[in-house]
Short mmCIF file of C-alpha atoms in Angstrom, two decimals:
data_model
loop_
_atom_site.label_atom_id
_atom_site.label_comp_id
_atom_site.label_asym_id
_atom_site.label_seq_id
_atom_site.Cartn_x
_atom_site.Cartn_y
_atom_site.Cartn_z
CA UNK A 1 21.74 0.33 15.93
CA UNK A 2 19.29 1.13 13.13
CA UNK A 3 15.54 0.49 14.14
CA UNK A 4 15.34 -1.46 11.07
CA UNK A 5 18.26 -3.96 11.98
CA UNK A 6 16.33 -4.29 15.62
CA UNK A 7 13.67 -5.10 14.34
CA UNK A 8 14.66 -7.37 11.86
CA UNK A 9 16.96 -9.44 14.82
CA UNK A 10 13.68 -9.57 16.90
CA UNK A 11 11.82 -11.02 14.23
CA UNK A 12 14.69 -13.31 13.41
CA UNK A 13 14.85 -14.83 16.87
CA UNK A 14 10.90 -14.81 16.76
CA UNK A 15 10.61 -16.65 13.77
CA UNK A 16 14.08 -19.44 14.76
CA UNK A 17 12.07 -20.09 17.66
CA UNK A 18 8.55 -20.44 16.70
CA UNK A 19 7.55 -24.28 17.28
CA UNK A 20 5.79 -23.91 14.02
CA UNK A 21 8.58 -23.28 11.93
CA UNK A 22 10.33 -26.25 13.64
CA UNK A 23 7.80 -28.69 13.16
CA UNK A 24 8.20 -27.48 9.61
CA UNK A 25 11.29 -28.11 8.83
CA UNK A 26 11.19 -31.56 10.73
CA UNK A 27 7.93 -32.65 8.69
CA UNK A 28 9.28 -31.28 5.31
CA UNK A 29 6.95 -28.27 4.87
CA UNK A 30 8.17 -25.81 2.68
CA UNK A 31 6.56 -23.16 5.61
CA UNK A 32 4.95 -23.25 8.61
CA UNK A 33 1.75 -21.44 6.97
CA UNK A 34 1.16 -25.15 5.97
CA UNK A 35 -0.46 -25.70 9.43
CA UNK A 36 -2.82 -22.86 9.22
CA UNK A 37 -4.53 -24.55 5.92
CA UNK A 38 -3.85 -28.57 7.78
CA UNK A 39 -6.38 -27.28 10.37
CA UNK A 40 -8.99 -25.94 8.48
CA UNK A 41 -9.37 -28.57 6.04
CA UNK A 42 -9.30 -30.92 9.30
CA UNK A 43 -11.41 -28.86 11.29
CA UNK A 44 -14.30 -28.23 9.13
CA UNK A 45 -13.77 -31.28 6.67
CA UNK A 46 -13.54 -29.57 3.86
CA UNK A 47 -11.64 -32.18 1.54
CA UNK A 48 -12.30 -36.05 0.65
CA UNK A 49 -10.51 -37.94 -1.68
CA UNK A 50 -11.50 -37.19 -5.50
CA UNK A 51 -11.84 -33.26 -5.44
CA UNK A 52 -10.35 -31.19 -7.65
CA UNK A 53 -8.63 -28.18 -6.22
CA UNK A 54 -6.68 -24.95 -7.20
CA UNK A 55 -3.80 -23.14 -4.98
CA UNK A 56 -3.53 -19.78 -5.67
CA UNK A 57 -0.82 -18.39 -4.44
CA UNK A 58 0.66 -21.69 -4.08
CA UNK A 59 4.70 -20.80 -3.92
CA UNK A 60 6.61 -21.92 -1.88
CA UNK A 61 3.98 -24.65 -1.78
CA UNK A 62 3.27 -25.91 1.78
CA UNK A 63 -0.28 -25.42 1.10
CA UNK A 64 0.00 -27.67 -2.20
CA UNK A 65 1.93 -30.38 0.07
CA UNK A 66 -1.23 -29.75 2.58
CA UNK A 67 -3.37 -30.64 -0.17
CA UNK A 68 -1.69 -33.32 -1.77
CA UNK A 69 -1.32 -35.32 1.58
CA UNK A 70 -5.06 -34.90 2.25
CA UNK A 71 -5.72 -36.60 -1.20
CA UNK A 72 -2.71 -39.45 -0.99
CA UNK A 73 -4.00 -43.25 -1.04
CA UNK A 74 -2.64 -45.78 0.50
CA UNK A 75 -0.80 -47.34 -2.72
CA UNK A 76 0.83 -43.11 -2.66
CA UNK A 77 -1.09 -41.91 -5.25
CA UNK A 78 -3.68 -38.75 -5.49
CA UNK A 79 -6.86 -39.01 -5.57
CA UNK A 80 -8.09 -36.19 -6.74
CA UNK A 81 -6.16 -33.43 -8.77
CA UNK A 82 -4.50 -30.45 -7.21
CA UNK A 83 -3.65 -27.28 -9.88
CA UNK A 84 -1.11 -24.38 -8.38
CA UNK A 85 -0.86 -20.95 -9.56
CA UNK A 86 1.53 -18.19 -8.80
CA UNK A 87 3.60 -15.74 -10.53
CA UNK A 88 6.44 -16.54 -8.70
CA UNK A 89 8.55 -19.85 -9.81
CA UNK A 90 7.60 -22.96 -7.04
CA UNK A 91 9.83 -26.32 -7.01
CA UNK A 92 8.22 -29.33 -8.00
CA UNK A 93 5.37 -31.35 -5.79
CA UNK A 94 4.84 -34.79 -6.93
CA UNK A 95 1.28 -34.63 -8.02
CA UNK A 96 1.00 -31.53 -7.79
CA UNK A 97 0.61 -29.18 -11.56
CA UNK A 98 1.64 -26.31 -11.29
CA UNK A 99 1.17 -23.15 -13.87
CA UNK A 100 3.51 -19.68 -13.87
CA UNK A 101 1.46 -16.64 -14.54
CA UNK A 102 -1.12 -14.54 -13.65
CA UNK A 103 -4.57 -16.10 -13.95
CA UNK A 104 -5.80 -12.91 -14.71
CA UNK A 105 -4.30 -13.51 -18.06
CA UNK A 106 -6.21 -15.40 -21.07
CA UNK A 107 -3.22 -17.49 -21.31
CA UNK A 108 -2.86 -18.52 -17.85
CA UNK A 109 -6.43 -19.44 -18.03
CA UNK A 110 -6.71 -21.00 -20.71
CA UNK A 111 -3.96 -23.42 -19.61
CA UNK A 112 -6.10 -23.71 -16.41
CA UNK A 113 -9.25 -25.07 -19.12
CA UNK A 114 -7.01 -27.19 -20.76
CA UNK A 115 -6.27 -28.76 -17.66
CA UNK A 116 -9.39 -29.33 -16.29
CA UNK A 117 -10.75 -30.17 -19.32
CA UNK A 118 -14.21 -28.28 -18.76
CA UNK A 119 -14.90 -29.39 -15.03
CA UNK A 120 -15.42 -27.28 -12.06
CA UNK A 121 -13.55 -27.09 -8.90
CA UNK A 122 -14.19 -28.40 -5.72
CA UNK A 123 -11.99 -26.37 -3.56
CA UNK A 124 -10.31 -23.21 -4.31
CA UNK A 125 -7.60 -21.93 -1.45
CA UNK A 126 -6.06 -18.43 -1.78
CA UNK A 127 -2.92 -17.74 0.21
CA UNK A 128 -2.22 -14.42 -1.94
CA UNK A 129 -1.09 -11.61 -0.38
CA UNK A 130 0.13 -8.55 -1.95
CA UNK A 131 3.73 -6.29 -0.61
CA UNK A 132 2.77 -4.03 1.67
CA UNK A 133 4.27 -0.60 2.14
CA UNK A 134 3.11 0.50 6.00
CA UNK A 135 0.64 2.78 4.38
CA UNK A 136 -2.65 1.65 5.86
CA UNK A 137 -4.94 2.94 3.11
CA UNK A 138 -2.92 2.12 0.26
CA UNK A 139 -1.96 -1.59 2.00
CA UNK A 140 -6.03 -1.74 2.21
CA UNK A 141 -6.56 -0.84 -1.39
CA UNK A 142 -4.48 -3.78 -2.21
CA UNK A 143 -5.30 -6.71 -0.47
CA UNK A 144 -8.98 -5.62 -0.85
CA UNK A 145 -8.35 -6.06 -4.53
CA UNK A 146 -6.60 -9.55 -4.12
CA UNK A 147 -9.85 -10.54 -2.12
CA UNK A 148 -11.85 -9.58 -4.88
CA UNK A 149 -9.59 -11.21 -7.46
CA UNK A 150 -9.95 -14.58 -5.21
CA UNK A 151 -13.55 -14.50 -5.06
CA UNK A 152 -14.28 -13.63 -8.97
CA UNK A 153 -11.69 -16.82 -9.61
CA UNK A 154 -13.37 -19.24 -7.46
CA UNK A 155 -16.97 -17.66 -8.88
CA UNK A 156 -16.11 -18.37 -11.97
CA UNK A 157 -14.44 -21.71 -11.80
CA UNK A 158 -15.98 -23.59 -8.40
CA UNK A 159 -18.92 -26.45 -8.62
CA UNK A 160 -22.19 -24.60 -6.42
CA UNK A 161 -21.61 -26.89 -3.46
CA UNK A 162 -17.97 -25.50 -3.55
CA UNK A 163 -15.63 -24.14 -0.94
CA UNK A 164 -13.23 -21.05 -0.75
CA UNK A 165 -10.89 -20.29 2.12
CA UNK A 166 -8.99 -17.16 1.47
CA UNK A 167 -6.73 -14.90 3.67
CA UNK A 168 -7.17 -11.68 4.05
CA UNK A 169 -6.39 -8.83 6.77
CA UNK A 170 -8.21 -6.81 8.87
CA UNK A 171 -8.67 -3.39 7.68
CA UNK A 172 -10.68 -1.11 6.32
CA UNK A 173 -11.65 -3.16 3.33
CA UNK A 174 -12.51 -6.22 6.09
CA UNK A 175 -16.31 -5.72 6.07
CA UNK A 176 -16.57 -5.30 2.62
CA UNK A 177 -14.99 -7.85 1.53
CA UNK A 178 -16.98 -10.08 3.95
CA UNK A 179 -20.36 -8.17 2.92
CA UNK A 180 -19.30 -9.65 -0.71
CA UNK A 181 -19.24 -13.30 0.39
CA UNK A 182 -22.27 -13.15 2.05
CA UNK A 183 -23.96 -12.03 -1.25
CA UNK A 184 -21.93 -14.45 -3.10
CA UNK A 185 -21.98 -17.48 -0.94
CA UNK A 186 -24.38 -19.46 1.14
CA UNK A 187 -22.38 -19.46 4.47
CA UNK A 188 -19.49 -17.06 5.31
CA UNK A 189 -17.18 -17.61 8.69
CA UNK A 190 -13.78 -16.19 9.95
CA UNK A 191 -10.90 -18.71 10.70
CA UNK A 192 -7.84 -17.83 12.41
CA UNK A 193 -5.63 -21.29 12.99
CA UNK A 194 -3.55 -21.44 15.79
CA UNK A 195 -0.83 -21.07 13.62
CA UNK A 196 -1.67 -17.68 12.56
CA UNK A 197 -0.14 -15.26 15.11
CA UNK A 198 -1.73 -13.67 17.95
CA UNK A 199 0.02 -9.96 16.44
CA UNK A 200 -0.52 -10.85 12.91
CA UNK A 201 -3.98 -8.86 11.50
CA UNK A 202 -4.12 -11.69 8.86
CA UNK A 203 -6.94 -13.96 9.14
CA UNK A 204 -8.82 -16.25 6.85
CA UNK A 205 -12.68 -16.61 5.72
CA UNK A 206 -14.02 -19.66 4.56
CA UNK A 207 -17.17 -19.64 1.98
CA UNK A 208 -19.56 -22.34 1.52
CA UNK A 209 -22.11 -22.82 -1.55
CA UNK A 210 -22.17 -20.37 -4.30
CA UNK A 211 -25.53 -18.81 -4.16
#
């Protein structure tokens, strides 16, 4: 058999057996990444009902249904408002607006403006992460450079007490990207939820405060 194909079965049985995935599917998450962002928000209190946040990222969406629980009343509506963004398509969240495109783009943003009508952001929660090829210094090159577009959004567009949590993976572009909070923001800390596997070099840094 193909190493490809044995790998693929291993990571098949892996994933079919993960309890994460499972309590997925039985809670209605859209993926079981939606438990890495349920305990940081929990963990270091990072949302309260009336913020205004952005998913970036956001498709499939689990994170958006994170978010949009966090800021559900009583009476089921949101308190708050919750903006996606990805370039991929995501299904509908109730509550939840979502914008195709790449905010990179003048139009994208400007839709973005339109929608916030001038106000900053509370939160902003990055997710993105781009293909990689298995080529360590090329995979670097990239998700450096979706680390730096995630900072210069939430720069840009976050209130000065705000918060960013964004993924990223250690590497060679780890320090640097973490040398760039810390001249950016007031406080800068690693997460890693216990969601996130033990293998997996992804982990998450969470940003307090612009400076």
């Amino acid at each position: 058999m193909p190493k490809k194909k044995k790998v693929n079965k291993a990571w098949l049985h892996d994933h079919m057996n993960d309890p994460y995935v499972k309590m997925a599917v039985n809670l209605g998450y859209r993926a079981r990444a939606a438990f890495k962002l349920k305990e940081m928000l929990e963990s270091d209190r990072l949302i309260k009902p009336g913020m205004k946040v952005v998913d970036l990222g956001s498709s499939p969406g689990s994170w958006s249904q994170v978010l949009r629980e966090a800021l559900l009343t009583k009476n089921g509506l949101i308190n708050g408002r919750i903006i996606a963004l990805d370039l991929l398509p995501m299904e509908p969240i109730v509550g939840v607006e979502f914008i195709q495109g790449d905010f990179r783009d003048d139009v994208v943003l400007q839709q973005l403006r339109e929608r916030l009508n001038a106000e900053q952001l509370d939160l902003v929660v990055s997710d993105m992460a781009p293909n990689l090829s298995g080529v360590s210094s090329a995979d670097d090159a990239r998700i450096e450079h979706v680390c730096e577009l995630a900072i210069d959004f939430a720069v840009s567009h976050l209130k000065p007490e705000g918060v960013l949590i964004m993924k990223i993976f250690h590497g060679s572009c780890y320090s640097g990207i973490v040398h760039r909070l810390k001249q950016t923001f007031k406080t800068v800390a690693p997460r890693k939820p216990a969601a996130s596997r033990d293998r997996s070099r992804e982990t998450f840094l969470l940003a307090k405060g612009l400076k």
